Amino acid sequence: MSGMVEKRGRGYWLTHAGLIGGVLVIFFPIYLAFVASTVSQPEIVRPPMPLIPGGHFFENYREALVSGINAPVARMLFNSTVMALGIALGKIVISILSAFAIVYFRFPFRQTFFWLIFLTLMLPVEVRIVPTYEVAANFGLLNSYPGLILPLIASATATFLFRQFFLTVPDELAEAARVDGAGPMRFFIDILLPMSRTNIAALFVILFIYGWNQYLWPLLITTDPQMNTIVMGIKQMFPSGDDIANWPVIMATAILAMLPPVAVVIFMQKLFIKGLIETEK
Amino acid sequence: MSTISLKSVRKSFGKTEVIHGIDVEVADGEFIVIVGPSGCGKSTVLRMVAGLETVTGGDIAIDGNRVNDLEPMERNIAMVFQNYALYPHMSVFDNMAYGLKIAGMPKAEIAERVQTAAKMLQLEEYLTRKPRQLSGGQRQRVAMGRAIVREPSAFLFDEPLSNLDAKLRVQMRLEIKQLQRSLGTTSLYVTHDQVEAMTLADRLIVMNAGVAEQIDTPMHVYEHPASIFVAGFIGSPSMNFLPAKIDTGRSTLSLESGANVSAEGLVLAAQSGREIIIGIRPEHLELASPDRADLTLHIAAVETLGADTLVHGSIAGAGVDGTKNASFAARLPGNARIAEGETLPLRIADGALHLFDRQSEKRIAEI
Ligand SMILES: Nc1ncnc2c1ncn2[C@@H]1O[C@H](COP(=O)(O)OP(=O)(O)OP(=O)(O)O)[C@@H](O)[C@H]1O
Ligand SMILES: [Mg+2]
């Protein structure tokens, strides 16, 4: 009890003040964007900047979602979702399978393959973007979902993480499964996969956001506005030349672009913590 | 009917051979314990029988069928691991049922078998729990249950009790023994604990550095150890050893200390002059009056255990390991009042001498 009382001293309030201050600093620009998305174009351009939400919320958001500027935001949100899900799930499937192969099977040049995968860590998309574009274009992947997803799907980091996790799983578990008559894939599906679910959940969150935030690659591979993703779409909305920027709609788009990653974090966080509590070797 | 037979089984990891040819025939329903110091290859032998390790040379047969190239599951064995190796995300029921599920057994029959095993092991109320919600002893039982439900030809245990506390170990030891008796399943059990080995085994395999030094019933191993290694490994405190020589023309052995020990009815005259090592178990030493004593023990430490008193000390004259004074232990009755720092005249009980060849370290057959 005395500990609790002491904790409520000055330090307690100071830490909270610090945290609240930090949250406000981070939250303020987002709030400004939200305010901007609820007012009309003339209100935005006339100083001072409005600080209280206006009355054009539904109007602006409907306009963004349905017509947008180049392409409807609903369409771009859908494209982004497909790309982010494809990248996240694809990366998880591929990396967990490669980690499984590297840890549990003895095949020639096993270590070599591992190091080859590991080396690709040093080659991010930006470094290999020209040859990758060339290959994707030759395969006819421009303006397509596979074109958005496939070149980004291999992941050395995720492979490495799963490998490290599999190495901590006791060998006896694999042996017990063998004695029980489980073949390699059965062991993988019945035992390894359920045991990895916290890792999968954590990776999914990280990779979904990674996929969602891709900017450079979608910019190259899509030319058709109907295939634009939301993150590059926002930039495309900025007018070129003398056109007037439709700030309320752009801001509404920005707010909409934030929602799916936030939803994924909030939803997966529950699963993530639940997994953390339940799993134990 | 399930028998296990090992014929000159060898195992090498890379270029190093760790098992140098083991032969043993395990009869149906027999409980065999493999015992030996750490690193002698006990687990390796067991894992070869299980099919978790390939066999480098020789043959392993279960029920007369050569199984060298069969998968563990096809050998119809069940294994209990030291760390239990329970599937952490499955309930106790699913842990026990997993092997049966894979074998494609109907659900009702699986449930019935698991229930029966759970009843036998007093696990009924824990069937829905996860392994981490169980105590060590309960996890151990689940691991046993997983083995039982398969109704295998043989149980293979690799130090299944070494993660439990001393009291639980004694209790589980009895349970394993009773279970094995009532099921009548042929069992191979690996341990480095000689009490476990002595109490559980129908027959013991005492292993040393990849070789089976002796395969026999626990009492026979205790009373007639085949080598100095076995004699020293089985029994606690371990057997005392002294270098000696068979006296010419007399039935006595002369010790390095100069003393003579009577070896009535043990030694052939033809072997006179032979250099040997004699072994005496601590419990085969008795207090004697100084004029009738065979040996004089300089006491270094006394352990009063209640029923017994253990006396540790040394005997003048070189030890087997080249020390100046041979270290020695005696187990005396609990009512013996002995103080540290004294000397103790001791007599060797009749017929209690073990003789070993000094070169080969093998037992010299009694004549
Ligand atoms: N996979 C392996 N690769 C190389 N050497 C091995 C391997 N497994 C075991 N060994 C060696 O084989 C020998 C026997 O090992 P084993 O595990 O059978 O010993 P053990 O008698 O079970 O010992 P413990 O009582 O410590 O479990 C040891 O010297 C060990 O170093
Ligand atoms: Mg071992």
XYZ file of C-alpha atoms and ligand atoms in Angstrom:
680
model
C 0.000 0.000 0.000
C 2.696 2.476 1.008
C 4.354 1.890 -2.347
C 1.169 2.894 -4.122
C 0.910 6.091 -2.119
C 4.508 7.027 -2.814
C 3.983 6.408 -6.518
C 1.236 9.035 -6.463
C 3.797 11.675 -5.498
C 5.300 14.297 -7.708
C 7.062 11.761 -9.972
C 3.734 10.151 -10.803
C 2.206 13.400 -12.037
C 5.381 14.462 -13.802
C 5.539 11.269 -15.856
C 1.904 11.650 -16.758
C 2.314 15.281 -17.681
C 5.252 14.288 -19.859
C 3.298 11.545 -21.577
C 0.248 13.736 -22.133
C 2.456 16.487 -23.511
C 4.061 13.996 -25.919
C 0.707 12.717 -27.087
C -0.527 16.275 -27.699
C 2.556 17.168 -29.726
C 2.106 14.107 -31.925
C -1.640 14.424 -32.127
C -1.876 18.127 -32.966
C -0.947 17.951 -36.684
C -3.373 15.085 -37.128
C -6.035 17.159 -35.453
C -5.252 20.056 -37.785
C -5.606 17.723 -40.776
C -8.938 16.561 -39.442
C -10.144 20.143 -38.955
C -9.018 20.992 -42.469
C -11.013 18.076 -43.804
C -14.234 19.383 -42.272
C -14.224 22.953 -43.558
C -14.704 24.448 -47.017
C -11.965 25.473 -49.421
C -12.384 29.284 -48.857
C -12.273 28.840 -45.080
C -8.923 27.057 -45.337
C -7.145 29.585 -47.469
C -8.300 32.567 -45.414
C -6.040 33.246 -42.420
C -6.144 32.538 -39.579
C -6.236 28.808 -39.955
C -9.410 27.300 -38.478
C -8.871 25.337 -35.259
C -12.418 24.112 -34.710
C -14.067 21.495 -36.969
C -16.413 23.011 -39.552
C -19.686 21.751 -40.960
C -18.534 20.175 -44.227
C -17.503 16.788 -42.900
C -19.916 14.591 -44.870
C -19.648 16.682 -48.010
C -15.836 16.538 -48.129
C -15.545 12.879 -47.278
C -18.228 11.892 -49.777
C -16.451 13.821 -52.456
C -13.117 12.187 -51.593
C -14.470 8.672 -51.431
C -16.661 8.772 -54.509
C -14.890 11.030 -56.990
C -11.572 12.040 -55.485
C -9.319 14.117 -57.707
C -7.645 11.642 -60.074
C -9.340 8.472 -58.867
C -11.955 7.819 -56.178
C -10.337 7.387 -52.765
C -12.454 4.287 -52.155
C -10.756 2.678 -55.145
C -7.285 3.688 -53.947
C -8.033 2.424 -50.435
C -9.048 -0.889 -51.929
C -5.833 -1.038 -54.001
C -3.734 -0.250 -50.959
C -5.514 -2.864 -48.890
C -4.916 -5.520 -51.522
C -1.273 -4.543 -51.799
C -0.637 -4.329 -48.049
C -2.437 -7.592 -47.323
C -0.689 -9.299 -50.232
C 2.719 -8.125 -49.110
C 2.154 -8.916 -45.435
C 0.637 -12.364 -45.947
C 2.963 -13.234 -48.826
C 6.021 -12.256 -46.852
C 4.863 -14.271 -43.853
C 4.066 -17.383 -45.895
C 7.313 -17.305 -47.838
C 9.563 -16.458 -44.920
C 8.056 -18.968 -42.487
C 8.404 -21.715 -45.091
C 12.004 -20.825 -45.875
C 12.846 -20.634 -42.177
C 11.217 -24.050 -41.698
C 13.333 -25.489 -44.503
C 16.532 -23.942 -43.208
C 16.052 -25.032 -39.613
C 14.481 -28.477 -39.949
C 15.897 -29.986 -43.128
C 19.428 -30.985 -43.885
C 20.024 -30.327 -47.550
C 23.217 -29.507 -49.430
C 24.324 -25.866 -49.158
C 21.820 -25.186 -46.409
C 24.056 -22.600 -44.761
C 24.870 -21.059 -48.127
C 21.190 -20.524 -48.832
C 20.706 -19.006 -45.445
C 23.495 -16.531 -45.977
C 22.270 -15.740 -49.479
C 18.878 -14.847 -48.044
C 20.539 -12.928 -45.280
C 22.661 -10.926 -47.744
C 19.563 -9.629 -49.532
C 18.893 -7.652 -46.354
C 21.431 -5.247 -47.722
C 19.518 -4.735 -50.949
C 16.334 -2.761 -50.268
C 13.827 -2.117 -53.044
C 15.332 1.258 -53.856
C 18.716 -0.246 -54.734
C 17.375 -2.829 -57.165
C 14.470 -0.783 -58.425
C 15.579 -0.379 -62.057
C 16.228 -4.076 -62.801
C 13.136 -5.033 -60.823
C 11.068 -2.646 -62.915
C 12.551 -4.109 -66.082
C 11.665 -7.657 -64.999
C 8.170 -6.691 -63.853
C 7.516 -4.827 -67.096
C 8.703 -7.799 -69.194
C 6.345 -10.064 -67.335
C 3.518 -7.668 -68.142
C 2.942 -6.811 -64.512
C 2.495 -3.052 -64.960
C -0.784 -1.766 -63.572
C -1.649 -5.046 -61.875
C -1.897 -6.314 -58.330
C 0.794 -8.980 -58.807
C 3.022 -6.184 -60.062
C 2.391 -4.212 -56.884
C 2.906 -7.196 -54.598
C 5.354 -9.771 -55.966
C 8.548 -7.695 -56.236
C 8.241 -6.738 -52.555
C 7.315 -10.115 -51.220
C 10.641 -11.758 -50.326
C 11.770 -10.877 -46.832
C 15.122 -11.667 -45.310
C 14.159 -10.011 -42.042
C 11.076 -12.130 -41.508
C 12.939 -15.291 -42.529
C 15.620 -14.459 -40.021
C 13.097 -13.793 -37.259
C 11.291 -17.069 -37.837
C 14.586 -18.920 -38.022
C 15.615 -17.522 -34.654
C 12.258 -18.509 -33.189
C 12.408 -22.042 -34.589
C 15.880 -22.476 -33.144
C 14.453 -21.887 -29.678
C 11.827 -24.619 -30.096
C 13.239 -27.699 -28.323
C 14.376 -30.483 -30.664
C 12.458 -32.974 -28.557
C 9.204 -31.439 -29.752
C 10.021 -32.310 -33.342
C 11.150 -35.747 -32.226
C 8.001 -36.346 -30.196
C 5.969 -35.427 -33.264
C 8.015 -37.850 -35.355
C 7.385 -40.628 -32.852
C 3.689 -39.704 -32.958
C 3.831 -40.249 -36.705
C 3.610 -36.651 -37.897
C 5.410 -35.994 -41.170
C 7.295 -32.732 -41.689
C 4.348 -30.751 -43.069
C 2.026 -32.131 -40.417
C 4.500 -31.053 -37.747
C 4.703 -27.645 -39.374
C 0.953 -27.124 -39.532
C -0.096 -28.769 -36.253
C 2.743 -27.691 -34.004
C 5.100 -25.084 -35.378
C 2.445 -22.789 -36.847
C 0.278 -22.550 -33.708
C 3.398 -21.995 -31.626
C 4.469 -19.136 -33.916
C 1.202 -17.254 -33.788
C 2.488 -14.392 -31.642
C 5.395 -13.930 -34.008
C 3.049 -14.043 -36.968
C 0.722 -11.472 -35.416
C 3.570 -9.103 -34.624
C 5.075 -9.476 -38.072
C 1.708 -9.000 -39.708
C 1.291 -5.622 -38.048
C 4.747 -4.481 -39.053
C 4.531 -5.807 -42.594
C 1.018 -4.502 -43.211
C 2.154 -1.012 -42.350
C 5.290 -1.485 -44.429
C 3.145 -2.529 -47.397
C 0.621 0.228 -46.844
C 3.305 2.898 -46.768
C 5.017 1.827 -50.004
C 5.402 4.906 -52.145
C 8.192 4.623 -54.677
C 7.341 1.220 -56.107
C 3.602 1.842 -56.746
C 4.577 5.157 -58.302
C 6.687 3.331 -60.865
C 4.598 0.294 -61.567
C 1.165 1.961 -61.885
C 0.298 4.537 -64.511
C -3.440 3.984 -64.581
C -5.108 6.147 -61.885
C -7.471 3.234 -61.228
C -4.466 1.252 -59.919
C -3.064 4.035 -57.739
C -2.515 3.295 -54.090
C -3.606 5.728 -51.450
C -0.171 6.818 -50.243
C 1.021 7.765 -53.731
C -2.506 8.979 -54.519
C -2.307 11.734 -51.939
C 0.781 13.113 -53.588
C -0.868 12.860 -57.011
C -3.686 15.036 -55.704
C -1.405 18.005 -55.328
C -2.024 20.214 -58.310
C 0.628 20.890 -60.843
C 0.952 24.358 -62.298
C -1.627 26.997 -61.476
C -4.506 24.766 -60.389
C -5.864 25.395 -56.920
C -5.339 22.591 -54.449
C -8.594 21.202 -53.051
C -7.240 21.049 -49.521
C -10.356 19.818 -47.705
C -10.575 16.780 -49.992
C -6.823 16.144 -49.783
C -6.974 16.290 -46.005
C -10.000 13.997 -45.914
C -7.999 11.571 -48.036
C -5.055 11.795 -45.660
C -7.278 11.019 -42.696
C -8.863 8.108 -44.558
C -5.408 6.762 -45.496
C -4.497 6.598 -41.821
C -7.489 4.594 -40.709
C -6.669 1.053 -41.983
C -3.177 0.869 -40.415
C -4.594 2.244 -37.164
C -7.360 -0.350 -37.272
C -4.832 -3.138 -37.895
C -2.695 -2.010 -34.968
C -5.655 -1.767 -32.610
C -7.194 -5.066 -33.676
C -3.943 -7.056 -33.795
C -2.731 -5.611 -30.527
C -5.404 -7.586 -28.705
C -4.446 -10.796 -30.469
C -0.801 -10.010 -29.989
C -1.052 -9.550 -26.218
C -3.357 -12.549 -25.875
C -0.782 -14.632 -27.692
C 2.005 -13.323 -25.516
C 0.182 -14.395 -22.384
C -0.809 -17.822 -23.649
C 2.235 -19.124 -25.454
C 4.918 -20.827 -23.472
C 7.363 -23.558 -24.211
C 4.833 -60.327 -27.898
C 7.478 -57.690 -28.335
C 11.155 -58.297 -28.163
C 13.987 -55.944 -28.995
C 17.296 -57.185 -30.225
C 20.495 -55.244 -30.811
C 23.256 -56.983 -32.761
C 26.701 -55.334 -32.659
C 25.069 -51.928 -33.000
C 27.515 -49.124 -33.706
C 27.137 -45.412 -34.087
C 29.491 -42.766 -35.383
C 28.944 -39.031 -35.525
C 31.126 -38.005 -38.422
C 34.432 -39.747 -37.827
C 34.080 -40.293 -34.086
C 32.589 -43.597 -33.087
C 30.576 -43.180 -29.887
C 28.926 -46.623 -29.666
C 31.371 -49.451 -30.191
C 29.134 -52.441 -30.781
C 26.336 -53.340 -28.392
C 24.607 -56.712 -28.246
C 21.510 -57.293 -26.173
C 18.360 -59.371 -26.441
C 15.394 -57.868 -24.608
C 12.681 -60.384 -23.804
C 8.960 -59.675 -24.032
C 7.739 -57.564 -21.135
C 11.217 -57.069 -19.758
C 12.256 -53.800 -18.093
C 15.794 -52.976 -19.135
C 17.621 -50.039 -17.617
C 20.631 -48.515 -19.345
C 22.826 -46.821 -16.795
C 26.176 -45.104 -17.052
C 27.990 -41.829 -16.564
C 27.220 -38.721 -18.608
C 28.312 -38.923 -22.225
C 28.721 -42.710 -22.318
C 26.141 -43.051 -25.094
C 22.969 -44.124 -23.278
C 20.721 -41.674 -25.064
C 22.315 -42.490 -28.385
C 21.486 -46.182 -27.993
C 17.909 -45.372 -27.023
C 17.488 -42.931 -29.897
C 18.742 -45.517 -32.340
C 16.113 -47.948 -31.091
C 13.520 -45.173 -31.400
C 14.598 -44.396 -34.946
C 15.546 -40.803 -34.156
C 19.188 -41.545 -34.922
C 20.470 -43.627 -37.834
C 22.382 -46.836 -37.129
C 25.952 -46.813 -38.424
C 26.549 -50.547 -38.113
C 24.785 -53.669 -36.886
C 21.090 -54.439 -36.710
C 18.187 -53.471 -34.501
C 15.145 -55.726 -34.580
C 11.778 -55.274 -32.908
C 9.664 -58.437 -32.744
C 12.213 -60.087 -34.979
C 11.824 -57.545 -37.788
C 14.829 -55.500 -38.759
C 13.855 -51.864 -38.202
C 17.084 -50.041 -39.076
C 15.446 -48.168 -41.940
C 11.974 -47.607 -40.505
C 10.583 -44.278 -39.324
C 9.935 -44.035 -35.549
C 6.186 -44.304 -36.039
C 6.503 -47.496 -38.096
C 8.478 -49.134 -35.295
C 5.471 -48.891 -33.021
C 7.401 -47.548 -30.067
C 6.550 -44.710 -27.702
C 9.099 -42.428 -26.138
C 9.096 -40.364 -22.954
C 11.545 -37.471 -23.022
C 13.449 -35.883 -20.182
C 11.818 -32.488 -20.692
C 8.475 -34.207 -21.473
C 8.258 -32.556 -24.929
C 4.542 -31.857 -24.564
C 2.964 -29.741 -27.286
C 2.562 -26.428 -25.437
C -0.474 -25.174 -27.338
C -2.511 -28.367 -27.018
C -4.647 -29.472 -24.090
C -3.660 -32.549 -22.120
C -6.293 -34.502 -24.014
C -4.984 -33.381 -27.406
C -1.421 -34.091 -26.369
C -2.326 -37.679 -25.610
C -4.606 -38.026 -28.622
C -2.312 -36.515 -31.237
C -0.587 -39.728 -32.293
C -3.881 -41.590 -32.515
C -5.423 -38.794 -34.566
C -2.588 -39.010 -37.052
C -3.014 -42.764 -37.202
C -6.605 -42.063 -38.262
C -8.325 -43.751 -35.343
C -12.064 -43.040 -34.941
C -12.846 -40.218 -32.516
C -14.833 -42.370 -30.102
C -12.036 -44.883 -29.735
C -9.470 -42.109 -29.190
C -11.623 -40.614 -26.435
C -11.997 -44.001 -24.817
C -8.284 -44.757 -24.837
C -7.357 -41.316 -23.530
C -9.945 -41.630 -20.770
C -8.592 -45.021 -19.742
C -5.025 -43.754 -19.659
C -6.048 -40.593 -17.822
C -7.794 -42.691 -15.196
C -4.753 -44.907 -14.786
C -2.557 -41.831 -14.304
C -5.032 -39.772 -12.237
C -5.164 -37.105 -14.909
C -8.923 -37.072 -15.478
C -9.542 -33.611 -14.050
C -6.695 -32.051 -16.021
C -7.670 -33.170 -19.519
C -8.704 -29.698 -20.669
C -5.680 -27.920 -19.236
C -2.630 -26.790 -21.135
C 0.755 -28.269 -20.144
C 1.938 -25.004 -18.578
C -0.955 -25.180 -16.122
C 0.380 -28.453 -14.711
C 3.025 -29.280 -12.138
C 6.183 -31.117 -13.138
C 4.855 -34.432 -11.894
C 1.587 -33.998 -13.766
C 3.433 -33.128 -16.975
C 5.471 -36.251 -16.487
C 2.243 -38.237 -16.235
C 0.892 -36.663 -19.409
C 4.066 -37.695 -21.188
C 3.506 -41.212 -19.861
C -0.116 -41.063 -20.957
C 0.892 -40.067 -24.460
C 3.044 -43.185 -24.559
C 0.408 -45.491 -23.076
C -2.505 -44.605 -25.371
C -0.547 -45.744 -28.398
C -0.370 -49.290 -26.942
C 3.111 -49.615 -28.401
C 5.430 -52.607 -28.623
C 7.911 -50.867 -26.385
C 8.324 -47.864 -24.120
C 11.543 -45.910 -24.393
C 12.365 -43.594 -21.498
C 15.221 -41.094 -21.585
C 15.870 -39.909 -18.021
C 12.181 -39.211 -17.496
C 12.501 -38.355 -13.811
C 15.555 -36.160 -13.706
C 13.580 -32.897 -13.820
C 11.579 -33.789 -10.694
C 12.402 -33.157 -7.067
C 13.726 -36.028 -4.986
C 10.470 -36.990 -3.297
C 8.412 -36.928 -6.460
C 11.092 -38.933 -8.204
C 10.696 -41.754 -5.711
C 6.931 -41.691 -6.109
C 7.008 -41.586 -9.922
C 9.600 -44.337 -9.939
C 7.184 -46.624 -8.143
C 4.336 -45.581 -10.437
C 6.364 -46.293 -13.558
C 7.318 -49.675 -12.216
C 3.731 -50.607 -11.351
C 2.449 -49.302 -14.652
C 4.998 -51.277 -16.604
C 4.183 -54.404 -14.611
C 0.443 -54.095 -15.145
C 0.752 -53.296 -18.859
C 3.537 -55.799 -19.424
C 5.106 -53.596 -22.089
C 8.746 -54.149 -22.956
C 10.694 -51.117 -21.766
C 14.087 -49.521 -22.247
C 14.888 -46.926 -19.610
C 17.904 -44.637 -19.579
C 19.159 -43.086 -16.373
C 22.360 -42.060 -14.690
C 20.818 -42.571 -11.258
C 21.853 -45.925 -9.876
C 19.025 -46.104 -7.361
C 16.535 -45.796 -10.218
C 18.517 -48.358 -12.131
C 18.641 -50.875 -9.293
C 14.997 -50.538 -8.303
C 13.395 -50.513 -11.745
C 15.408 -52.953 -13.759
C 14.760 -56.568 -14.535
C 18.158 -56.378 -16.141
C 20.750 -53.615 -16.170
C 23.002 -52.537 -18.987
C 25.968 -50.747 -17.441
C 27.563 -48.612 -20.130
C 30.955 -46.971 -20.187
C 32.348 -44.943 -23.087
C 30.157 -46.538 -25.727
C 30.597 -50.114 -24.515
C 28.158 -52.267 -22.547
C 30.411 -53.361 -19.688
C 27.869 -55.692 -18.127
C 24.323 -56.835 -18.837
C 22.698 -58.663 -15.962
C 20.151 -58.530 -13.157
C 20.728 -55.697 -10.663
C 21.677 -58.063 -7.847
C 24.096 -59.990 -9.997
C 25.680 -56.768 -11.198
C 26.002 -55.685 -7.585
C 27.389 -58.959 -6.312
C 29.537 -59.878 -9.292
C 30.579 -56.699 -11.072
C 32.307 -57.616 -14.318
C 34.885 -54.848 -14.201
C 36.362 -52.204 -11.970
C 34.220 -49.613 -13.744
C 30.975 -51.439 -12.977
C 32.070 -52.181 -9.418
C 32.818 -48.521 -8.825
C 29.733 -47.205 -10.597
C 27.094 -49.338 -8.895
C 26.856 -48.959 -5.137
C 27.012 -45.910 -2.919
C 29.437 -45.054 -1.461
C 31.352 -46.774 -4.194
C 33.510 -49.828 -3.761
C 36.969 -49.433 -2.214
C 39.888 -50.557 -4.331
C 43.400 -51.538 -3.240
C 46.279 -52.787 -5.338
C 47.482 -56.233 -4.226
C 49.470 -59.260 -5.249
C 48.602 -62.935 -4.959
C 51.115 -64.540 -2.585
C 53.115 -67.489 -3.769
C 51.959 -70.785 -2.357
C 49.629 -69.273 0.200
C 46.033 -68.293 0.003
C 46.659 -64.706 1.011
C 46.890 -61.430 -0.814
C 49.571 -58.973 0.117
C 48.642 -55.340 0.053
C 50.978 -52.493 -0.780
C 50.752 -51.486 2.872
C 52.432 -54.750 3.771
C 49.349 -56.242 5.333
C 48.080 -59.616 4.268
C 44.471 -60.398 3.584
C 43.122 -63.886 3.764
C 41.638 -65.048 0.487
C 40.510 -68.459 1.597
C 38.917 -70.433 -1.190
C 39.414 -67.633 -3.732
C 42.827 -67.839 -5.244
C 44.514 -70.532 -7.273
C 48.141 -71.276 -6.504
C 48.777 -71.155 -10.224
C 47.978 -67.488 -10.193
C 50.520 -66.692 -7.545
C 52.494 -63.566 -8.106
C 49.764 -62.066 -10.258
C 49.199 -58.354 -9.783
C 45.603 -57.605 -9.035
C 43.251 -55.055 -7.577
C 40.950 -56.049 -4.773
C 37.582 -54.454 -4.263
C 35.684 -54.258 -0.987
C 32.240 -52.733 -0.630
C 31.942 -50.280 2.289
C 29.166 -52.404 3.802
C 31.434 -55.452 3.923
C 33.771 -53.948 6.490
C 33.308 -54.671 10.188
C 34.786 -53.208 13.313
C 37.393 -55.599 14.744
C 39.864 -55.763 17.594
C 43.294 -54.482 16.462
C 44.885 -57.962 16.475
C 42.203 -59.417 14.183
C 42.011 -56.418 11.833
C 42.828 -56.695 8.131
C 43.105 -52.963 7.651
C 43.518 -49.777 9.646
C 41.472 -46.809 8.540
C 42.572 -43.257 9.363
C 39.283 -41.447 9.748
C 38.843 -38.168 7.899
C 35.089 -37.698 8.085
C 32.113 -39.381 9.699
C 28.571 -39.160 8.328
C 25.891 -40.241 10.749
C 22.826 -41.285 8.771
C 20.848 -42.825 11.606
C 20.538 -46.391 10.418
C 24.165 -46.398 9.244
C 27.301 -44.497 9.902
C 29.543 -43.771 6.916
C 33.210 -43.435 7.708
C 35.536 -41.892 5.135
C 39.265 -41.958 5.486
C 42.432 -43.433 4.103
C 44.498 -46.590 4.305
C 48.285 -46.476 4.356
C 49.796 -47.710 1.106
C 49.306 -46.527 -2.459
C 45.839 -46.288 -3.943
C 44.850 -47.662 -7.363
C 44.939 -44.210 -8.834
C 48.556 -43.687 -7.742
C 47.784 -41.635 -4.638
C 50.013 -42.168 -1.646
C 47.218 -43.234 0.660
C 44.205 -45.061 -0.693
C 40.941 -43.319 0.142
C 38.487 -45.667 1.763
C 34.921 -45.741 3.015
C 33.165 -48.061 5.430
C 29.479 -48.426 6.234
C 29.094 -49.321 9.885
C 25.985 -49.836 12.033
C 24.262 -46.679 13.211
C 25.060 -47.391 16.842
C 28.823 -47.389 16.267
C 30.255 -44.355 18.099
C 33.166 -43.088 16.063
C 35.047 -39.828 16.343
C 36.910 -38.040 13.586
C 40.693 -38.219 13.734
C 40.814 -41.711 15.211
C 42.128 -44.813 13.556
C 39.761 -47.667 13.072
C 40.735 -51.348 12.888
C 38.545 -53.048 10.272
C 37.963 -56.616 9.214
C 36.769 -57.682 5.768
C 33.667 -59.850 5.916
C 34.097 -63.431 4.762
C 33.696 -64.005 1.045
C 33.312 -60.281 0.361
C 36.438 -59.751 -1.732
C 36.221 -58.873 -5.400
C 39.322 -59.527 -7.468
C 40.152 -57.688 -10.667
C 43.053 -57.991 -13.052
C 45.296 -54.953 -12.814
C 45.894 -54.708 -16.559
C 42.516 -55.479 -18.089
C 40.539 -54.220 -15.067
C 38.205 -57.197 -15.634
C 36.891 -59.401 -12.870
C 38.912 -62.520 -12.076
C 36.433 -65.370 -12.108
C 35.865 -66.975 -8.734
C 37.121 -70.478 -8.473
N 24.516 -35.170 -32.706
C 25.729 -35.477 -32.225
N 26.838 -35.145 -32.896
C 28.073 -35.457 -32.430
N 28.301 -36.097 -31.282
C 27.238 -36.457 -30.558
C 25.903 -36.170 -30.985
N 25.053 -36.649 -30.062
C 25.814 -37.204 -29.102
N 27.128 -37.102 -29.392
C 28.240 -37.625 -28.599
O 27.977 -38.969 -28.326
C 28.357 -39.300 -27.001
C 27.197 -39.960 -26.292
O 26.170 -39.030 -26.133
P 24.809 -39.378 -25.393
O 23.896 -38.232 -25.527
O 24.318 -40.693 -25.880
O 25.300 -39.510 -23.886
P 24.439 -39.899 -22.614
O 25.015 -41.164 -22.090
O 23.005 -39.889 -22.922
O 24.815 -38.741 -21.627
P 23.873 -37.950 -20.581
O 23.764 -38.810 -19.361
O 24.668 -36.719 -20.300
O 22.576 -37.685 -21.251
C 28.822 -38.013 -26.354
O 30.213 -38.035 -26.295
C 28.336 -36.933 -27.266
O 29.244 -35.883 -27.302
Mg 21.321 -38.579 -22.402
